[in-house]
mmCIF file of N, CA and C in Angstrom:
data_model
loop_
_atom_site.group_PDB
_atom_site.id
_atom_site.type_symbol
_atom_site.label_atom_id
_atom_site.label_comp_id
_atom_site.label_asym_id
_atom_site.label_seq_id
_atom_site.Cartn_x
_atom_site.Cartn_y
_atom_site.Cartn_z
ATOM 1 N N UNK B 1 -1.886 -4.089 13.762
ATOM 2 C CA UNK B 1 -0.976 -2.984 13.529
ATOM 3 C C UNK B 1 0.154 -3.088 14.539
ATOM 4 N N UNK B 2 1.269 -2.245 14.215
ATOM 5 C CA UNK B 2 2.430 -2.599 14.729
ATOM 6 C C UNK B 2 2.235 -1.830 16.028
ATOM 7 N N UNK B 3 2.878 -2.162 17.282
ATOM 8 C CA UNK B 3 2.622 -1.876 18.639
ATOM 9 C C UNK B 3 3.580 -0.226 18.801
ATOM 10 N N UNK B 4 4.739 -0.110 18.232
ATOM 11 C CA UNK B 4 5.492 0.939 18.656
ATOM 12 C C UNK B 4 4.864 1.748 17.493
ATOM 13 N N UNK B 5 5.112 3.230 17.734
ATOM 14 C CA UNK B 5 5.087 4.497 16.664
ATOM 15 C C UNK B 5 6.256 4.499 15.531
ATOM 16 N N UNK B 6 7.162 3.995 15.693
ATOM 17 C CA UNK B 6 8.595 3.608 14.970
ATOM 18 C C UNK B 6 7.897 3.055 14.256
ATOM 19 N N UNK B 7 7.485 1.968 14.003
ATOM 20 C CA UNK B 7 6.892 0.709 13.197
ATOM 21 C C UNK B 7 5.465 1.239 12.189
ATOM 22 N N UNK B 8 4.285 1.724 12.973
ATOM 23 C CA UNK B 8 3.483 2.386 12.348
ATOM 24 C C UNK B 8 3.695 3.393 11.642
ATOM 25 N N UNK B 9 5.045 4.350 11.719
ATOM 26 C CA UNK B 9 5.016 5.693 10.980
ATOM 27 C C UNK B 9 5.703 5.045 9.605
ATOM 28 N N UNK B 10 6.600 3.833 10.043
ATOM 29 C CA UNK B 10 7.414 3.232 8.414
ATOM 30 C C UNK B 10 6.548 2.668 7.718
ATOM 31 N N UNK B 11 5.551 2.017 8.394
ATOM 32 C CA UNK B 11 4.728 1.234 7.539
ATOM 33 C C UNK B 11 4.337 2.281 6.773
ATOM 34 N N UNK B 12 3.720 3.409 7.624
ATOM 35 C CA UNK B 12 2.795 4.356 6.407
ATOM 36 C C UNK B 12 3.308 4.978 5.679
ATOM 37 N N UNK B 13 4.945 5.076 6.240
ATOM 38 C CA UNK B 13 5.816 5.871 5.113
ATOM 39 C C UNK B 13 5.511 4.797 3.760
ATOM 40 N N UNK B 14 5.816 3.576 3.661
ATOM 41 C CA UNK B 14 6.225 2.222 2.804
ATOM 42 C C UNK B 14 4.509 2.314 2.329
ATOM 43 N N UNK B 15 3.817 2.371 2.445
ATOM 44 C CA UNK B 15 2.654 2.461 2.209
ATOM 45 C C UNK B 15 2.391 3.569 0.710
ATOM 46 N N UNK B 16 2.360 4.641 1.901
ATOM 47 C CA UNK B 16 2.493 5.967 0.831
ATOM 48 C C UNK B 16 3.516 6.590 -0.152
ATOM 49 N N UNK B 17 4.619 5.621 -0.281
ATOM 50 C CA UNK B 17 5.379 5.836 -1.586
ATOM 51 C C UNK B 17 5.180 4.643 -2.189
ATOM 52 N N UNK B 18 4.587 3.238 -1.567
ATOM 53 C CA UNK B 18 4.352 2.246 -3.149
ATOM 54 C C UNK B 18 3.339 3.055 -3.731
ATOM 55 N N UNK B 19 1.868 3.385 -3.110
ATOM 56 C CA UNK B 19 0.867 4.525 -3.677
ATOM 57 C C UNK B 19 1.093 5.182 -4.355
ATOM 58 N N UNK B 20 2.332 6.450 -4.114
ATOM 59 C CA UNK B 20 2.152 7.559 -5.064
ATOM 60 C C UNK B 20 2.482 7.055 -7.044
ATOM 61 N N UNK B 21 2.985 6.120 -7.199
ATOM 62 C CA UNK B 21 3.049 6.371 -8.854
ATOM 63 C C UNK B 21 1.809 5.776 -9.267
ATOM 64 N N UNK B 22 0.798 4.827 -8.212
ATOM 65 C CA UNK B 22 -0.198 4.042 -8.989
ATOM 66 C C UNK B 22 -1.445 5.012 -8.827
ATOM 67 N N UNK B 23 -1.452 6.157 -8.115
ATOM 68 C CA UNK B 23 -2.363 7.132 -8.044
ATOM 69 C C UNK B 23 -2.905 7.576 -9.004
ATOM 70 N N UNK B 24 -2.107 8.375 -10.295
ATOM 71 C CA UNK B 24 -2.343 8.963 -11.308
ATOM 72 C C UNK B 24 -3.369 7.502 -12.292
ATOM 73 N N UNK B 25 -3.461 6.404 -12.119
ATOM 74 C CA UNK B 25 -3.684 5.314 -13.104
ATOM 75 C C UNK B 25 -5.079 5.337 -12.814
ATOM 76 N N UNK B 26 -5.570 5.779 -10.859
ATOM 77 C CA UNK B 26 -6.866 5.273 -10.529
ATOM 78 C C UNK B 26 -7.731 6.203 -10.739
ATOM 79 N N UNK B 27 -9.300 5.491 -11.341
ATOM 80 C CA UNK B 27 -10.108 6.166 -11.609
ATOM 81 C C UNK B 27 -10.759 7.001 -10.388
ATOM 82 N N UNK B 28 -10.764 8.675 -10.485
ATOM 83 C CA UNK B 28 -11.173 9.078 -9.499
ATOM 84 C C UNK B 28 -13.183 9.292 -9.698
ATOM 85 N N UNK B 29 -13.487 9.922 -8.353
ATOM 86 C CA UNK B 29 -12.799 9.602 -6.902
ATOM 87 C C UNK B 29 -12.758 8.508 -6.721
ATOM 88 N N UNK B 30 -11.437 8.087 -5.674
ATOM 89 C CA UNK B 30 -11.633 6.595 -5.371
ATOM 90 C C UNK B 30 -10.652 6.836 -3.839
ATOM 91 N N UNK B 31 -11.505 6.360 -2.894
ATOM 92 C CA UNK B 31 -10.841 6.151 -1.660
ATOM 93 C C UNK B 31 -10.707 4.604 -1.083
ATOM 94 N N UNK B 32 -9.679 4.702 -0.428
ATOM 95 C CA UNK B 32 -8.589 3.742 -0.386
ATOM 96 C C UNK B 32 -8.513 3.389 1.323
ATOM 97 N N UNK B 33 -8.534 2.313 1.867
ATOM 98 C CA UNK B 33 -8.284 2.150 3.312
ATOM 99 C C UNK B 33 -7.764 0.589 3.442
ATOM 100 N N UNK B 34 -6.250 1.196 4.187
ATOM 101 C CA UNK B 34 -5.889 -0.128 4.334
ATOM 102 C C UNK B 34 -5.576 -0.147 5.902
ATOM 103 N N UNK B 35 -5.580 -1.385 6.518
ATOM 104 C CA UNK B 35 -5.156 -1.975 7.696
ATOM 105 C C UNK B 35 -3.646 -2.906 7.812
ATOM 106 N N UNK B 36 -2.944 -2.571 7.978
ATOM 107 C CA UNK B 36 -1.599 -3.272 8.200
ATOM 108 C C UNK B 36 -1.703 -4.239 9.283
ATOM 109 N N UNK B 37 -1.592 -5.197 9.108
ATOM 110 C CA UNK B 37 -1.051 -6.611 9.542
ATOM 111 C C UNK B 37 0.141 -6.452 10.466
ATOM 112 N N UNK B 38 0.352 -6.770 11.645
ATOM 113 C CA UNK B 38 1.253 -6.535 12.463
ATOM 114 C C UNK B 38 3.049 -7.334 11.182
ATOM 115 N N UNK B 39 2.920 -7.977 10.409
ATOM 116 C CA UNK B 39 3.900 -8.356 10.044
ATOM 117 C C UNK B 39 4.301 -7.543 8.742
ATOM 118 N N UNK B 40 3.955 -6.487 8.856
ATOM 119 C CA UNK B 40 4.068 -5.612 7.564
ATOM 120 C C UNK B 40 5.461 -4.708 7.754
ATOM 121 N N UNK B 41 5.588 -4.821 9.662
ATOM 122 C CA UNK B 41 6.659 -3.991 10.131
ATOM 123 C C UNK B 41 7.966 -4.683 9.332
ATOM 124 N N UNK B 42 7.961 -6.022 9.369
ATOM 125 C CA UNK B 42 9.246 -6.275 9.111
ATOM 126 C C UNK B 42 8.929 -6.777 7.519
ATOM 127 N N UNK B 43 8.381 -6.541 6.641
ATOM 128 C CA UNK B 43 8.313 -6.587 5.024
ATOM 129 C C UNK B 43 9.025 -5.652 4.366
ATOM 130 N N UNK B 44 9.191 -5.990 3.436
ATOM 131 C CA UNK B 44 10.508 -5.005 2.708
ATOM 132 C C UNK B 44 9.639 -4.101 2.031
ATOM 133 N N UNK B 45 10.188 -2.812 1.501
ATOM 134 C CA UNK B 45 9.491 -2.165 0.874
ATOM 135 C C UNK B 45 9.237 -2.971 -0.605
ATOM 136 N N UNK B 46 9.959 -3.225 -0.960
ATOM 137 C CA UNK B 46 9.343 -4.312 -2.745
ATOM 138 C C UNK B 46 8.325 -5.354 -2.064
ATOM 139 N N UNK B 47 8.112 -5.977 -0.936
ATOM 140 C CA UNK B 47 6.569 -6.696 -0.655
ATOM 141 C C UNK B 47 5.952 -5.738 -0.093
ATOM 142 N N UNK B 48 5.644 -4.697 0.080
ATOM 143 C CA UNK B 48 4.716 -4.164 0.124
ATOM 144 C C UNK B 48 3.965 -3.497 -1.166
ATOM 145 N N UNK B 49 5.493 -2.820 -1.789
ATOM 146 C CA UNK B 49 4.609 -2.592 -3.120
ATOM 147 C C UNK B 49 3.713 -3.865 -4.146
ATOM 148 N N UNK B 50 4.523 -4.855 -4.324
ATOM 149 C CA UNK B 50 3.668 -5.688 -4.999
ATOM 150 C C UNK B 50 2.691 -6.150 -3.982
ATOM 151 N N UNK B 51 1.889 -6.142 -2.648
ATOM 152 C CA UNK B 51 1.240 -6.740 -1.936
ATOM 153 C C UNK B 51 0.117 -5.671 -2.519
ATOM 154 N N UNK B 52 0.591 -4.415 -2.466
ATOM 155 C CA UNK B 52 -0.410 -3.374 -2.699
ATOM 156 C C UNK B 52 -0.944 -2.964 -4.584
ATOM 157 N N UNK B 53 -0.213 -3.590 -5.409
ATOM 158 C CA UNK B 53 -0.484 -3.625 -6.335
ATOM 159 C C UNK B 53 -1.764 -4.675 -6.898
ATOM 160 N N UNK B 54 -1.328 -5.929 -5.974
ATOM 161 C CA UNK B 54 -1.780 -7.486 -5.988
ATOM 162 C C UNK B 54 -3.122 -6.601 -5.680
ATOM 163 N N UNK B 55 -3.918 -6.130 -4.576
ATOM 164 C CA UNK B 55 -4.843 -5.714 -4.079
ATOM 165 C C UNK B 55 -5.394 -4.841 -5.096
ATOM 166 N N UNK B 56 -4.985 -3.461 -5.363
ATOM 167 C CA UNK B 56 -5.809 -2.611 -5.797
ATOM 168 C C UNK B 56 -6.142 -3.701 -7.623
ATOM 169 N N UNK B 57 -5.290 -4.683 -8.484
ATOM 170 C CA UNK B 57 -5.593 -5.688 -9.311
ATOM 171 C C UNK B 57 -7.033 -6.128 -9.056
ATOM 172 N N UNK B 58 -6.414 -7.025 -7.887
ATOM 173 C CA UNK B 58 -8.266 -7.713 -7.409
ATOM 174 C C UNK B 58 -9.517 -6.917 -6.869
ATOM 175 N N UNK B 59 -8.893 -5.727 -6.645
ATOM 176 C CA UNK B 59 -10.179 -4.897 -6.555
ATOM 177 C C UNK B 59 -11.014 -3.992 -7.338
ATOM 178 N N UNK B 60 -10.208 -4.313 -8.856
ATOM 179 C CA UNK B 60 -10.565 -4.107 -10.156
ATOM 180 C C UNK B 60 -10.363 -2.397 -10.565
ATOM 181 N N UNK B 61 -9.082 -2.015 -9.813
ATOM 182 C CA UNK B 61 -9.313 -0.417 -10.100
ATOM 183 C C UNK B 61 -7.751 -0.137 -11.231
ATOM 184 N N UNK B 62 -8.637 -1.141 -11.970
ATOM 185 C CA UNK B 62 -7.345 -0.471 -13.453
ATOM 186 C C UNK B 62 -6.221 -0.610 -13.595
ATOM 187 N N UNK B 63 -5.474 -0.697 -14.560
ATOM 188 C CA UNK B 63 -3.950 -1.080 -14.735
ATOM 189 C C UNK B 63 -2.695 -0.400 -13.605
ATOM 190 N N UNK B 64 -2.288 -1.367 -13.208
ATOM 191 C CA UNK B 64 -1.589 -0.967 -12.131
ATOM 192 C C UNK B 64 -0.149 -1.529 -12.455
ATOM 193 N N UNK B 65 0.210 -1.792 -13.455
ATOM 194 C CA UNK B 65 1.358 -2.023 -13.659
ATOM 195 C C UNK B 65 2.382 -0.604 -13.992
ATOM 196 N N UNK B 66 3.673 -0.967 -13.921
ATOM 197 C CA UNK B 66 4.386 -0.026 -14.002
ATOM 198 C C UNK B 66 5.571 -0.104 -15.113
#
């Protein structure tokens, strides 16, 4: 994870808006935990969303396309 609070609060911002439209798709309940990679600070928000799409795919939780 990223060392400054600057870095960790964007990630989770970039995090929690690729999330919100693929939410409604997942079968509930379903909880979710991710760990950010110190190089996530400098990823654009479009690789994070498809990084996070790629994942919840292989983790078999339902159509995640948009």
């Amino acid at each position: 994870m990223a060392a400054r609070a600057v870095d960790r609060n964007r990630i989770e911002r970039r995090v929690r808006e690729a999330l919100r439209p693929l939410l409604a798709r997942l079968q509930s309940p379903t909880v979710l935990v991710f760990h950010a990679k110190r190089e996530a600070a400098e990823a654009s928000f479009a690789d994070t969303k498809k990084d996070i799409k790629t994942l919840l795919g292989r983790a078999g939780l339902g159509d995640t396309t948009l």
